[in-house]
């Protein structure tokens, strides 16, 4: 589905830079949020202000490790049905790459698919002004933290954490790539019911992939037959995506499509860490609309 040369070329370059970077030097802070120096630069963030979104852009917004590559694949297949095969002229994460990319993007055909891990208040204003549609993908914090840990510690070229406990501490403080999960969530909480916004929960997709996929073309204003949705869901299972991951994402593919399960946190969280997470969740999201949407009690307790 992806244009292999551009997509994997970018990932390979980031991995090459990662090889020479110690964890203690991996992050830089821009407007209060930590980003990896291997993927982001302040020049690109400054240039992002000039980015002009289009009405027919589709924005896929998520905190890292919440399933952005999954949704990207599903949406690309949806477009492939109604338009011709979708190719990524650039690495699809909006804030990653060189500062000239926004200039190049002006020439890309519509509809453009833009993935991003930026917090709501850091998104370029033109996305809202021009009413681009936004799919917001959330995953519960426990499995997100575990996925983060494995990504760092399993991929040979990415700097590792000393232990799970170390990653957990940094995750809770928001000292990981793209900052705090909880700040990201608090920031999005008030905006999830907007006209051009659609909330998708990773755990719901796992529960019923075809039903999850069906809502997306409806939101985007496309019609897909039941058969087309079925085909999409067969091609979007974890197993199907993992099997092709080296072709679509290069050497990092099998690490990116690691386990794809709900509840893997139980293999790493101690009881105390689980309690700390419950407290943090309560403090940040209890009684909020997003807090209810995440179904935290079902997925992160017990
Ligand atoms: P795990 O590490 O728990 O396996 P992102 O794409 O945002 O980096 O998120 C990566 C996580 O999404 C990984 O979680 C990955 O396995 C999971 N994922 C990717 N595709 C998936 C699919 N088709 N079904 C279920 N999970 C998927």
PDB file of C-alpha atoms and ligand atoms in Angstrom:
ATOM      1  CA  UNK A   1       0.000   0.000   0.000  1.00  0.00           C
ATOM      2  CA  UNK A   2       2.719   2.494   0.842  1.00  0.00           C
ATOM      3  CA  UNK A   3       5.151   3.882  -1.674  1.00  0.00           C
ATOM      4  CA  UNK A   4       7.958   1.750  -0.345  1.00  0.00           C
ATOM      5  CA  UNK A   5      10.835   3.890  -1.479  1.00  0.00           C
ATOM      6  CA  UNK A   6       9.681   7.084   0.304  1.00  0.00           C
ATOM      7  CA  UNK A   7       8.163   5.492   3.362  1.00  0.00           C
ATOM      8  CA  UNK A   8      10.900   3.031   4.254  1.00  0.00           C
ATOM      9  CA  UNK A   9      13.632   5.391   3.098  1.00  0.00           C
ATOM     10  CA  UNK A  10      12.570   7.813   5.818  1.00  0.00           C
ATOM     11  CA  UNK A  11      12.324   5.098   8.487  1.00  0.00           C
ATOM     12  CA  UNK A  12      15.738   3.695   7.545  1.00  0.00           C
ATOM     13  CA  UNK A  13      17.313   7.154   7.854  1.00  0.00           C
ATOM     14  CA  UNK A  14      15.736   7.709  11.284  1.00  0.00           C
ATOM     15  CA  UNK A  15      17.034   4.304  12.409  1.00  0.00           C
ATOM     16  CA  UNK A  16      20.493   5.140  11.143  1.00  0.00           C
ATOM     17  CA  UNK A  17      20.481   8.319  13.271  1.00  0.00           C
ATOM     18  CA  UNK A  18      19.099   6.382  16.259  1.00  0.00           C
ATOM     19  CA  UNK A  19      22.043   3.988  16.172  1.00  0.00           C
ATOM     20  CA  UNK A  20      24.407   6.769  17.174  1.00  0.00           C
ATOM     21  CA  UNK A  21      22.102   8.298  19.786  1.00  0.00           C
ATOM     22  CA  UNK A  22      22.064   7.411  23.477  1.00  0.00           C
ATOM     23  CA  UNK A  23      18.700   7.495  25.264  1.00  0.00           C
ATOM     24  CA  UNK A  24      19.905  10.469  27.328  1.00  0.00           C
ATOM     25  CA  UNK A  25      20.375  12.444  24.082  1.00  0.00           C
ATOM     26  CA  UNK A  26      17.324  11.224  22.221  1.00  0.00           C
ATOM     27  CA  UNK A  27      14.922  14.030  23.117  1.00  0.00           C
ATOM     28  CA  UNK A  28      14.715  17.740  22.558  1.00  0.00           C
ATOM     29  CA  UNK A  29      11.967  19.967  23.856  1.00  0.00           C
ATOM     30  CA  UNK A  30       9.868  22.173  21.625  1.00  0.00           C
ATOM     31  CA  UNK A  31       7.162  24.324  23.196  1.00  0.00           C
ATOM     32  CA  UNK A  32       7.260  22.204  26.335  1.00  0.00           C
ATOM     33  CA  UNK A  33       6.999  18.766  24.708  1.00  0.00           C
ATOM     34  CA  UNK A  34       9.714  16.115  24.235  1.00  0.00           C
ATOM     35  CA  UNK A  35      10.329  14.871  20.676  1.00  0.00           C
ATOM     36  CA  UNK A  36      12.969  12.456  19.339  1.00  0.00           C
ATOM     37  CA  UNK A  37      15.819  14.223  17.540  1.00  0.00           C
ATOM     38  CA  UNK A  38      15.872  11.333  15.102  1.00  0.00           C
ATOM     39  CA  UNK A  39      12.461  12.278  13.672  1.00  0.00           C
ATOM     40  CA  UNK A  40      11.725  15.926  14.488  1.00  0.00           C
ATOM     41  CA  UNK A  41      13.542  19.257  14.274  1.00  0.00           C
ATOM     42  CA  UNK A  42      12.674  22.746  15.493  1.00  0.00           C
ATOM     43  CA  UNK A  43      13.085  24.038  11.897  1.00  0.00           C
ATOM     44  CA  UNK A  44      10.340  21.681  10.745  1.00  0.00           C
ATOM     45  CA  UNK A  45       8.103  22.733  13.652  1.00  0.00           C
ATOM     46  CA  UNK A  46       8.584  26.372  12.688  1.00  0.00           C
ATOM     47  CA  UNK A  47       7.838  25.597   9.048  1.00  0.00           C
ATOM     48  CA  UNK A  48       4.677  23.732  10.132  1.00  0.00           C
ATOM     49  CA  UNK A  49       3.033  27.101  10.809  1.00  0.00           C
ATOM     50  CA  UNK A  50       3.020  27.670   7.062  1.00  0.00           C
ATOM     51  CA  UNK A  51       1.272  24.362   6.338  1.00  0.00           C
ATOM     52  CA  UNK A  52      -2.016  24.902   4.516  1.00  0.00           C
ATOM     53  CA  UNK A  53      -4.503  22.106   5.184  1.00  0.00           C
ATOM     54  CA  UNK A  54      -7.210  21.385   2.616  1.00  0.00           C
ATOM     55  CA  UNK A  55     -10.873  20.747   3.199  1.00  0.00           C
ATOM     56  CA  UNK A  56     -10.482  17.230   1.811  1.00  0.00           C
ATOM     57  CA  UNK A  57      -7.368  16.295   3.795  1.00  0.00           C
ATOM     58  CA  UNK A  58      -7.893  13.493   6.268  1.00  0.00           C
ATOM     59  CA  UNK A  59      -5.967  13.840   9.508  1.00  0.00           C
ATOM     60  CA  UNK A  60      -5.212  10.744  11.622  1.00  0.00           C
ATOM     61  CA  UNK A  61      -4.410  12.014  15.112  1.00  0.00           C
ATOM     62  CA  UNK A  62      -3.039   9.709  17.801  1.00  0.00           C
ATOM     63  CA  UNK A  63      -0.548   9.487  20.611  1.00  0.00           C
ATOM     64  CA  UNK A  64       2.366   7.194  19.615  1.00  0.00           C
ATOM     65  CA  UNK A  65       1.803   3.431  19.870  1.00  0.00           C
ATOM     66  CA  UNK A  66      -1.986   3.723  19.791  1.00  0.00           C
ATOM     67  CA  UNK A  67      -2.392   2.098  16.362  1.00  0.00           C
ATOM     68  CA  UNK A  68      -1.643   4.903  13.910  1.00  0.00           C
ATOM     69  CA  UNK A  69      -0.163   2.525  11.325  1.00  0.00           C
ATOM     70  CA  UNK A  70      -3.259   0.372  11.581  1.00  0.00           C
ATOM     71  CA  UNK A  71      -5.635   3.246  10.878  1.00  0.00           C
ATOM     72  CA  UNK A  72      -3.392   4.562   8.142  1.00  0.00           C
ATOM     73  CA  UNK A  73      -3.632   1.187   6.435  1.00  0.00           C
ATOM     74  CA  UNK A  74      -7.426   0.988   6.844  1.00  0.00           C
ATOM     75  CA  UNK A  75      -7.958   4.512   5.491  1.00  0.00           C
ATOM     76  CA  UNK A  76      -5.572   3.903   2.586  1.00  0.00           C
ATOM     77  CA  UNK A  77      -7.593   0.818   1.629  1.00  0.00           C
ATOM     78  CA  UNK A  78     -10.831   2.808   1.846  1.00  0.00           C
ATOM     79  CA  UNK A  79      -9.401   5.379  -0.539  1.00  0.00           C
ATOM     80  CA  UNK A  80      -8.086   2.627  -2.786  1.00  0.00           C
ATOM     81  CA  UNK A  81     -11.653   1.424  -3.348  1.00  0.00           C
ATOM     82  CA  UNK A  82     -13.028   4.760  -4.423  1.00  0.00           C
ATOM     83  CA  UNK A  83      -9.937   6.322  -5.971  1.00  0.00           C
ATOM     84  CA  UNK A  84      -6.805   4.834  -7.390  1.00  0.00           C
ATOM     85  CA  UNK A  85      -4.205   3.153  -5.199  1.00  0.00           C
ATOM     86  CA  UNK A  86      -3.039   5.566  -2.523  1.00  0.00           C
ATOM     87  CA  UNK A  87       0.684   6.280  -2.556  1.00  0.00           C
ATOM     88  CA  UNK A  88       2.502   8.299   0.070  1.00  0.00           C
ATOM     89  CA  UNK A  89       4.541  10.952  -1.647  1.00  0.00           C
ATOM     90  CA  UNK A  90       6.128  11.659   1.791  1.00  0.00           C
ATOM     91  CA  UNK A  91       6.503   9.910   5.109  1.00  0.00           C
ATOM     92  CA  UNK A  92       2.938  10.422   6.333  1.00  0.00           C
ATOM     93  CA  UNK A  93       3.607  11.822   9.829  1.00  0.00           C
ATOM     94  CA  UNK A  94       3.006  15.538   9.348  1.00  0.00           C
ATOM     95  CA  UNK A  95       5.576  16.861  11.828  1.00  0.00           C
ATOM     96  CA  UNK A  96       8.384  14.487  10.776  1.00  0.00           C
ATOM     97  CA  UNK A  97      10.854  15.238   8.020  1.00  0.00           C
ATOM     98  CA  UNK A  98      12.676  18.232   6.625  1.00  0.00           C
ATOM     99  CA  UNK A  99      11.383  21.776   6.755  1.00  0.00           C
ATOM    100  CA  UNK A 100      10.806  21.915   2.979  1.00  0.00           C
ATOM    101  CA  UNK A 101       8.151  19.193   3.068  1.00  0.00           C
ATOM    102  CA  UNK A 102       5.188  21.572   3.436  1.00  0.00           C
ATOM    103  CA  UNK A 103       6.273  23.332   0.285  1.00  0.00           C
ATOM    104  CA  UNK A 104       6.365  20.008  -1.582  1.00  0.00           C
ATOM    105  CA  UNK A 105       3.036  18.966  -0.120  1.00  0.00           C
ATOM    106  CA  UNK A 106       1.327  21.852  -1.887  1.00  0.00           C
ATOM    107  CA  UNK A 107       1.774  19.888  -5.098  1.00  0.00           C
ATOM    108  CA  UNK A 108       0.366  16.603  -3.808  1.00  0.00           C
ATOM    109  CA  UNK A 109      -2.985  15.480  -5.190  1.00  0.00           C
ATOM    110  CA  UNK A 110      -6.063  15.346  -2.987  1.00  0.00           C
ATOM    111  CA  UNK A 111      -7.080  13.638  -0.866  1.00  0.00           C
ATOM    112  CA  UNK A 112      -3.969  13.752   1.299  1.00  0.00           C
ATOM    113  CA  UNK A 113      -3.731  11.456   4.325  1.00  0.00           C
ATOM    114  CA  UNK A 114      -1.861  13.136   7.188  1.00  0.00           C
ATOM    115  CA  UNK A 115      -0.908  11.190  10.288  1.00  0.00           C
ATOM    116  CA  UNK A 116       0.168  13.142  13.362  1.00  0.00           C
ATOM    117  CA  UNK A 117       1.057  12.641  17.024  1.00  0.00           C
ATOM    118  CA  UNK A 118       0.821  16.356  17.816  1.00  0.00           C
ATOM    119  CA  UNK A 119      -1.278  17.394  20.794  1.00  0.00           C
ATOM    120  CA  UNK A 120      -4.532  19.132  19.854  1.00  0.00           C
ATOM    121  CA  UNK A 121      -3.241  22.606  20.697  1.00  0.00           C
ATOM    122  CA  UNK A 122      -0.126  22.104  18.561  1.00  0.00           C
ATOM    123  CA  UNK A 123      -1.976  21.212  15.350  1.00  0.00           C
ATOM    124  CA  UNK A 124      -1.650  23.762  12.549  1.00  0.00           C
ATOM    125  CA  UNK A 125      -4.628  26.165  12.650  1.00  0.00           C
ATOM    126  CA  UNK A 126      -5.431  25.623   8.962  1.00  0.00           C
ATOM    127  CA  UNK A 127      -6.698  22.105   9.793  1.00  0.00           C
ATOM    128  CA  UNK A 128      -9.558  23.693  11.766  1.00  0.00           C
ATOM    129  CA  UNK A 129      -9.983  26.753   9.585  1.00  0.00           C
ATOM    130  CA  UNK A 130     -10.369  24.656   6.437  1.00  0.00           C
ATOM    131  CA  UNK A 131     -12.424  22.003   8.223  1.00  0.00           C
ATOM    132  CA  UNK A 132     -10.320  18.967   7.366  1.00  0.00           C
ATOM    133  CA  UNK A 133     -11.769  15.750   8.783  1.00  0.00           C
ATOM    134  CA  UNK A 134      -9.922  14.303  11.772  1.00  0.00           C
ATOM    135  CA  UNK A 135      -9.957  10.694  12.957  1.00  0.00           C
ATOM    136  CA  UNK A 136      -8.667  10.531  16.528  1.00  0.00           C
ATOM    137  CA  UNK A 137      -7.369   7.137  17.588  1.00  0.00           C
ATOM    138  CA  UNK A 138      -7.036   6.336  21.264  1.00  0.00           C
ATOM    139  CA  UNK A 139      -5.751   3.282  23.089  1.00  0.00           C
ATOM    140  CA  UNK A 140      -5.724   2.717  26.815  1.00  0.00           C
ATOM    141  CA  UNK A 141      -2.597   3.990  28.585  1.00  0.00           C
ATOM    142  CA  UNK A 142      -1.462   0.670  30.059  1.00  0.00           C
ATOM    143  CA  UNK A 143      -1.028  -1.147  26.718  1.00  0.00           C
ATOM    144  CA  UNK A 144       0.290   2.048  25.128  1.00  0.00           C
ATOM    145  CA  UNK A 145       3.099   2.219  27.709  1.00  0.00           C
ATOM    146  CA  UNK A 146       3.954  -1.450  27.183  1.00  0.00           C
ATOM    147  CA  UNK A 147       4.023  -1.012  23.411  1.00  0.00           C
ATOM    148  CA  UNK A 148       6.341   2.003  23.860  1.00  0.00           C
ATOM    149  CA  UNK A 149       8.679  -0.056  26.006  1.00  0.00           C
ATOM    150  CA  UNK A 150       8.931  -2.923  23.558  1.00  0.00           C
ATOM    151  CA  UNK A 151       9.423  -0.622  20.611  1.00  0.00           C
ATOM    152  CA  UNK A 152      12.454   0.967  22.270  1.00  0.00           C
ATOM    153  CA  UNK A 153      13.863  -2.197  23.735  1.00  0.00           C
ATOM    154  CA  UNK A 154      13.200  -4.669  20.923  1.00  0.00           C
ATOM    155  CA  UNK A 155      14.336  -2.668  17.886  1.00  0.00           C
ATOM    156  CA  UNK A 156      18.116  -3.088  17.841  1.00  0.00           C
ATOM    157  CA  UNK A 157      18.843   0.421  16.493  1.00  0.00           C
ATOM    158  CA  UNK A 158      16.561   2.386  18.847  1.00  0.00           C
ATOM    159  CA  UNK A 159      17.998   3.391  22.248  1.00  0.00           C
ATOM    160  CA  UNK A 160      16.690   1.103  24.995  1.00  0.00           C
ATOM    161  CA  UNK A 161      15.404   1.887  28.470  1.00  0.00           C
ATOM    162  CA  UNK A 162      17.357   0.286  31.322  1.00  0.00           C
ATOM    163  CA  UNK A 163      14.248  -1.564  32.441  1.00  0.00           C
ATOM    164  CA  UNK A 164      10.464  -1.588  32.219  1.00  0.00           C
ATOM    165  CA  UNK A 165      10.370   0.317  35.533  1.00  0.00           C
ATOM    166  CA  UNK A 166      12.427   3.111  33.994  1.00  0.00           C
ATOM    167  CA  UNK A 167      10.132   3.423  30.974  1.00  0.00           C
ATOM    168  CA  UNK A 168       7.092   3.391  33.275  1.00  0.00           C
ATOM    169  CA  UNK A 169       8.520   6.262  35.354  1.00  0.00           C
ATOM    170  CA  UNK A 170       9.293   8.328  32.265  1.00  0.00           C
ATOM    171  CA  UNK A 171       5.916   7.553  30.694  1.00  0.00           C
ATOM    172  CA  UNK A 172       4.091   8.703  33.824  1.00  0.00           C
ATOM    173  CA  UNK A 173       6.124  11.931  33.840  1.00  0.00           C
ATOM    174  CA  UNK A 174       5.529  12.502  30.139  1.00  0.00           C
ATOM    175  CA  UNK A 175       9.239  12.309  29.389  1.00  0.00           C
ATOM    176  CA  UNK A 176       8.848  10.140  26.294  1.00  0.00           C
ATOM    177  CA  UNK A 177       8.473  10.899  22.586  1.00  0.00           C
ATOM    178  CA  UNK A 178       5.613  13.360  21.965  1.00  0.00           C
ATOM    179  CA  UNK A 179       5.266  14.090  25.670  1.00  0.00           C
ATOM    180  CA  UNK A 180       2.602  13.009  28.113  1.00  0.00           C
ATOM    181  CA  UNK A 181      -0.165  10.585  27.162  1.00  0.00           C
ATOM    182  CA  UNK A 182      -2.336  12.284  29.765  1.00  0.00           C
ATOM    183  CA  UNK A 183      -1.727  15.801  28.479  1.00  0.00           C
ATOM    184  CA  UNK A 184      -2.507  14.535  24.985  1.00  0.00           C
ATOM    185  CA  UNK A 185      -5.772  13.041  26.279  1.00  0.00           C
ATOM    186  CA  UNK A 186      -6.781  16.083  28.374  1.00  0.00           C
ATOM    187  CA  UNK A 187      -6.113  18.287  25.384  1.00  0.00           C
ATOM    188  CA  UNK A 188      -8.340  16.227  23.090  1.00  0.00           C
ATOM    189  CA  UNK A 189     -11.103  15.606  25.622  1.00  0.00           C
ATOM    190  CA  UNK A 190     -13.120  18.745  24.875  1.00  0.00           C
ATOM    191  CA  UNK A 191     -12.887  18.424  21.122  1.00  0.00           C
ATOM    192  CA  UNK A 192     -13.976  14.880  20.418  1.00  0.00           C
ATOM    193  CA  UNK A 193     -17.574  15.696  19.593  1.00  0.00           C
ATOM    194  CA  UNK A 194     -16.790  18.328  16.971  1.00  0.00           C
ATOM    195  CA  UNK A 195     -18.451  18.115  13.538  1.00  0.00           C
ATOM    196  CA  UNK A 196     -15.316  17.103  11.701  1.00  0.00           C
ATOM    197  CA  UNK A 197     -13.928  14.817  14.383  1.00  0.00           C
ATOM    198  CA  UNK A 198     -14.426  11.081  14.807  1.00  0.00           C
ATOM    199  CA  UNK A 199     -13.180   9.147  17.807  1.00  0.00           C
ATOM    200  CA  UNK A 200     -11.908   5.592  17.316  1.00  0.00           C
ATOM    201  CA  UNK A 201     -10.842   3.277  20.097  1.00  0.00           C
ATOM    202  CA  UNK A 202      -8.118   0.692  19.426  1.00  0.00           C
ATOM    203  CA  UNK A 203      -9.832  -1.773  21.750  1.00  0.00           C
ATOM    204  CA  UNK A 204     -13.144  -1.408  19.858  1.00  0.00           C
ATOM    205  CA  UNK A 205     -11.386  -2.167  16.589  1.00  0.00           C
ATOM    206  CA  UNK A 206      -9.929  -5.291  18.176  1.00  0.00           C
ATOM    207  CA  UNK A 207     -13.392  -6.289  19.388  1.00  0.00           C
ATOM    208  CA  UNK A 208     -15.066  -5.919  15.995  1.00  0.00           C
ATOM    209  CA  UNK A 209     -12.866  -4.818  13.130  1.00  0.00           C
ATOM    210  CA  UNK A 210     -15.514  -4.772  10.393  1.00  0.00           C
ATOM    211  CA  UNK A 211     -17.886  -2.642  12.532  1.00  0.00           C
ATOM    212  CA  UNK A 212     -15.034  -0.260  13.337  1.00  0.00           C
ATOM    213  CA  UNK A 213     -14.032   0.067   9.698  1.00  0.00           C
ATOM    214  CA  UNK A 214     -17.627   0.651   8.565  1.00  0.00           C
ATOM    215  CA  UNK A 215     -17.880   3.939  10.470  1.00  0.00           C
ATOM    216  CA  UNK A 216     -14.886   5.442   8.694  1.00  0.00           C
ATOM    217  CA  UNK A 217     -16.166   5.723   5.096  1.00  0.00           C
ATOM    218  CA  UNK A 218     -19.484   6.949   6.532  1.00  0.00           C
ATOM    219  CA  UNK A 219     -17.613   9.732   8.336  1.00  0.00           C
ATOM    220  CA  UNK A 220     -15.568  10.536   5.246  1.00  0.00           C
ATOM    221  CA  UNK A 221     -18.618  10.600   3.028  1.00  0.00           C
ATOM    222  CA  UNK A 222     -17.880   7.474   0.961  1.00  0.00           C
ATOM    223  CA  UNK A 223     -20.017   4.455   0.374  1.00  0.00           C
ATOM    224  CA  UNK A 224     -18.454   1.007   0.705  1.00  0.00           C
ATOM    225  CA  UNK A 225     -20.421  -2.183   0.121  1.00  0.00           C
ATOM    226  CA  UNK A 226     -20.537  -4.842   2.827  1.00  0.00           C
ATOM    227  CA  UNK A 227     -18.196  -6.930   0.717  1.00  0.00           C
ATOM    228  CA  UNK A 228     -15.684  -4.089   0.404  1.00  0.00           C
ATOM    229  CA  UNK A 229     -15.726  -3.585   4.167  1.00  0.00           C
ATOM    230  CA  UNK A 230     -15.224  -7.294   4.651  1.00  0.00           C
ATOM    231  CA  UNK A 231     -12.249  -7.302   2.268  1.00  0.00           C
ATOM    232  CA  UNK A 232     -10.756  -4.318   4.079  1.00  0.00           C
ATOM    233  CA  UNK A 233     -11.097  -6.029   7.436  1.00  0.00           C
ATOM    234  CA  UNK A 234      -9.467  -9.248   6.174  1.00  0.00           C
ATOM    235  CA  UNK A 235      -6.506  -7.195   4.916  1.00  0.00           C
ATOM    236  CA  UNK A 236      -6.290  -5.152   8.129  1.00  0.00           C
ATOM    237  CA  UNK A 237      -6.022  -7.889  10.745  1.00  0.00           C
ATOM    238  CA  UNK A 238      -2.873  -7.893  12.813  1.00  0.00           C
ATOM    239  CA  UNK A 239      -1.735 -11.147  11.205  1.00  0.00           C
ATOM    240  CA  UNK A 240      -2.248  -9.855   7.660  1.00  0.00           C
ATOM    241  CA  UNK A 241      -0.403  -6.612   8.389  1.00  0.00           C
ATOM    242  CA  UNK A 242       2.432  -8.285  10.235  1.00  0.00           C
ATOM    243  CA  UNK A 243       2.941 -10.763   7.399  1.00  0.00           C
ATOM    244  CA  UNK A 244       3.561  -7.873   4.989  1.00  0.00           C
ATOM    245  CA  UNK A 245       5.303  -5.573   7.452  1.00  0.00           C
ATOM    246  CA  UNK A 246       8.780  -5.927   6.022  1.00  0.00           C
ATOM    247  CA  UNK A 247       7.528  -4.890   2.596  1.00  0.00           C
ATOM    248  CA  UNK A 248       5.459  -1.995   3.918  1.00  0.00           C
ATOM    249  CA  UNK A 249       7.736  -0.707   6.718  1.00  0.00           C
ATOM    250  CA  UNK A 250      11.177  -2.190   6.099  1.00  0.00           C
ATOM    251  CA  UNK A 251      13.319  -3.838   8.777  1.00  0.00           C
ATOM    252  CA  UNK A 252      11.370  -2.227  11.625  1.00  0.00           C
ATOM    253  CA  UNK A 253       8.093  -3.773  10.379  1.00  0.00           C
ATOM    254  CA  UNK A 254       7.950  -6.869  12.580  1.00  0.00           C
ATOM    255  CA  UNK A 255       8.747  -4.734  15.660  1.00  0.00           C
ATOM    256  CA  UNK A 256       6.091  -2.185  14.787  1.00  0.00           C
ATOM    257  CA  UNK A 257       3.517  -4.957  14.379  1.00  0.00           C
ATOM    258  CA  UNK A 258       4.644  -6.676  17.562  1.00  0.00           C
ATOM    259  CA  UNK A 259       1.710  -8.377  19.301  1.00  0.00           C
ATOM    260  CA  UNK A 260      -1.421  -6.342  18.593  1.00  0.00           C
ATOM    261  CA  UNK A 261      -3.329  -7.433  21.684  1.00  0.00           C
ATOM    262  CA  UNK A 262      -5.443  -5.899  24.398  1.00  0.00           C
ATOM    263  CA  UNK A 263      -4.234  -6.556  27.950  1.00  0.00           C
ATOM    264  CA  UNK A 264      -0.538  -7.185  27.337  1.00  0.00           C
ATOM    265  CA  UNK A 265       0.137  -4.724  30.194  1.00  0.00           C
ATOM    266  CA  UNK A 266      -0.601  -7.536  32.627  1.00  0.00           C
ATOM    267  CA  UNK A 267       2.731  -9.105  31.671  1.00  0.00           C
ATOM    268  CA  UNK A 268       4.742  -6.086  32.834  1.00  0.00           C
ATOM    269  CA  UNK A 269       2.815  -3.921  35.307  1.00  0.00           C
ATOM    270  CA  UNK A 270       3.375  -4.504  39.018  1.00  0.00           C
ATOM    271  CA  UNK A 271       0.408  -4.039  41.342  1.00  0.00           C
ATOM    272  CA  UNK A 272       1.841  -0.738  42.536  1.00  0.00           C
ATOM    273  CA  UNK A 273       2.284   0.509  38.975  1.00  0.00           C
ATOM    274  CA  UNK A 274      -1.286  -0.476  38.222  1.00  0.00           C
ATOM    275  CA  UNK A 275      -2.491   1.514  41.247  1.00  0.00           C
ATOM    276  CA  UNK A 276      -0.392   4.494  40.205  1.00  0.00           C
ATOM    277  CA  UNK A 277      -1.935   4.348  36.748  1.00  0.00           C
ATOM    278  CA  UNK A 278      -5.458   4.168  38.256  1.00  0.00           C
ATOM    279  CA  UNK A 279      -4.702   7.269  40.337  1.00  0.00           C
ATOM    280  CA  UNK A 280      -3.318   9.172  37.371  1.00  0.00           C
ATOM    281  CA  UNK A 281      -6.284   8.199  35.219  1.00  0.00           C
ATOM    282  CA  UNK A 282      -8.670   9.349  37.927  1.00  0.00           C
ATOM    283  CA  UNK A 283      -6.841  12.625  38.397  1.00  0.00           C
ATOM    284  CA  UNK A 284      -6.735  13.422  34.674  1.00  0.00           C
ATOM    285  CA  UNK A 285      -9.785  11.826  33.072  1.00  0.00           C
ATOM    286  CA  UNK A 286     -12.345  10.613  35.637  1.00  0.00           C
ATOM    287  CA  UNK A 287     -15.774  12.046  34.883  1.00  0.00           C
ATOM    288  CA  UNK A 288     -14.757  13.325  31.441  1.00  0.00           C
ATOM    289  CA  UNK A 289     -16.267  12.380  28.118  1.00  0.00           C
ATOM    290  CA  UNK A 290     -12.992  10.801  26.960  1.00  0.00           C
ATOM    291  CA  UNK A 291     -12.602   9.011  30.303  1.00  0.00           C
ATOM    292  CA  UNK A 292     -15.911   7.224  29.593  1.00  0.00           C
ATOM    293  CA  UNK A 293     -15.061   6.527  25.955  1.00  0.00           C
ATOM    294  CA  UNK A 294     -11.822   4.744  26.910  1.00  0.00           C
ATOM    295  CA  UNK A 295     -13.649   2.174  29.101  1.00  0.00           C
ATOM    296  CA  UNK A 296     -10.619   2.174  31.380  1.00  0.00           C
ATOM    297  CA  UNK A 297     -12.205  -0.064  34.014  1.00  0.00           C
ATOM    298  CA  UNK A 298     -12.728  -2.848  31.494  1.00  0.00           C
ATOM    299  CA  UNK A 299      -9.315  -2.683  29.931  1.00  0.00           C
ATOM    300  CA  UNK A 300      -6.887  -1.505  32.615  1.00  0.00           C
ATOM    301  CA  UNK A 301      -8.089  -2.895  35.897  1.00  0.00           C
ATOM    302  CA  UNK A 302      -7.969  -6.330  37.449  1.00  0.00           C
TER     303      UNK A 302
HETATM  304  P1  LIG B   1       1.858  -3.640  20.283  1.00  0.00           P
HETATM  305  O1  LIG B   1       3.241  -3.120  20.510  1.00  0.00           O
HETATM  306  O2  LIG B   1       1.077  -3.732  21.564  1.00  0.00           O
HETATM  307  O3  LIG B   1       1.836  -4.906  19.513  1.00  0.00           O
HETATM  308  P2  LIG B   1       1.597   2.657  16.161  1.00  0.00           P
HETATM  309  O4  LIG B   1       1.300   2.196  14.790  1.00  0.00           O
HETATM  310  O5  LIG B   1       0.810   3.862  16.564  1.00  0.00           O
HETATM  311  O6  LIG B   1       3.067   2.787  16.401  1.00  0.00           O
HETATM  312  O7  LIG B   1       1.068   1.521  17.155  1.00  0.00           O
HETATM  313  C1  LIG B   1       1.700   0.274  17.214  1.00  0.00           C
HETATM  314  C2  LIG B   1       0.816  -0.704  17.962  1.00  0.00           C
HETATM  315  O8  LIG B   1      -0.361  -0.965  17.178  1.00  0.00           O
HETATM  316  C3  LIG B   1       1.526  -2.032  18.174  1.00  0.00           C
HETATM  317  O9  LIG B   1       1.065  -2.543  19.423  1.00  0.00           O
HETATM  318  C4  LIG B   1       0.993  -2.828  16.996  1.00  0.00           C
HETATM  319  O10 LIG B   1       1.106  -4.216  17.118  1.00  0.00           O
HETATM  320  C5  LIG B   1      -0.460  -2.386  16.984  1.00  0.00           C
HETATM  321  N1  LIG B   1      -1.092  -2.709  15.701  1.00  0.00           N
HETATM  322  C6  LIG B   1      -0.691  -2.361  14.458  1.00  0.00           C
HETATM  323  N2  LIG B   1      -1.497  -2.912  13.531  1.00  0.00           N
HETATM  324  C7  LIG B   1      -2.422  -3.635  14.199  1.00  0.00           C
HETATM  325  C8  LIG B   1      -3.529  -4.452  13.787  1.00  0.00           C
HETATM  326  N3  LIG B   1      -3.823  -4.653  12.508  1.00  0.00           N
HETATM  327  N4  LIG B   1      -4.270  -5.020  14.760  1.00  0.00           N
HETATM  328  C9  LIG B   1      -3.997  -4.833  16.070  1.00  0.00           C
HETATM  329  N5  LIG B   1      -2.955  -4.085  16.505  1.00  0.00           N
HETATM  330  C10 LIG B   1      -2.177  -3.488  15.584  1.00  0.00           C
END
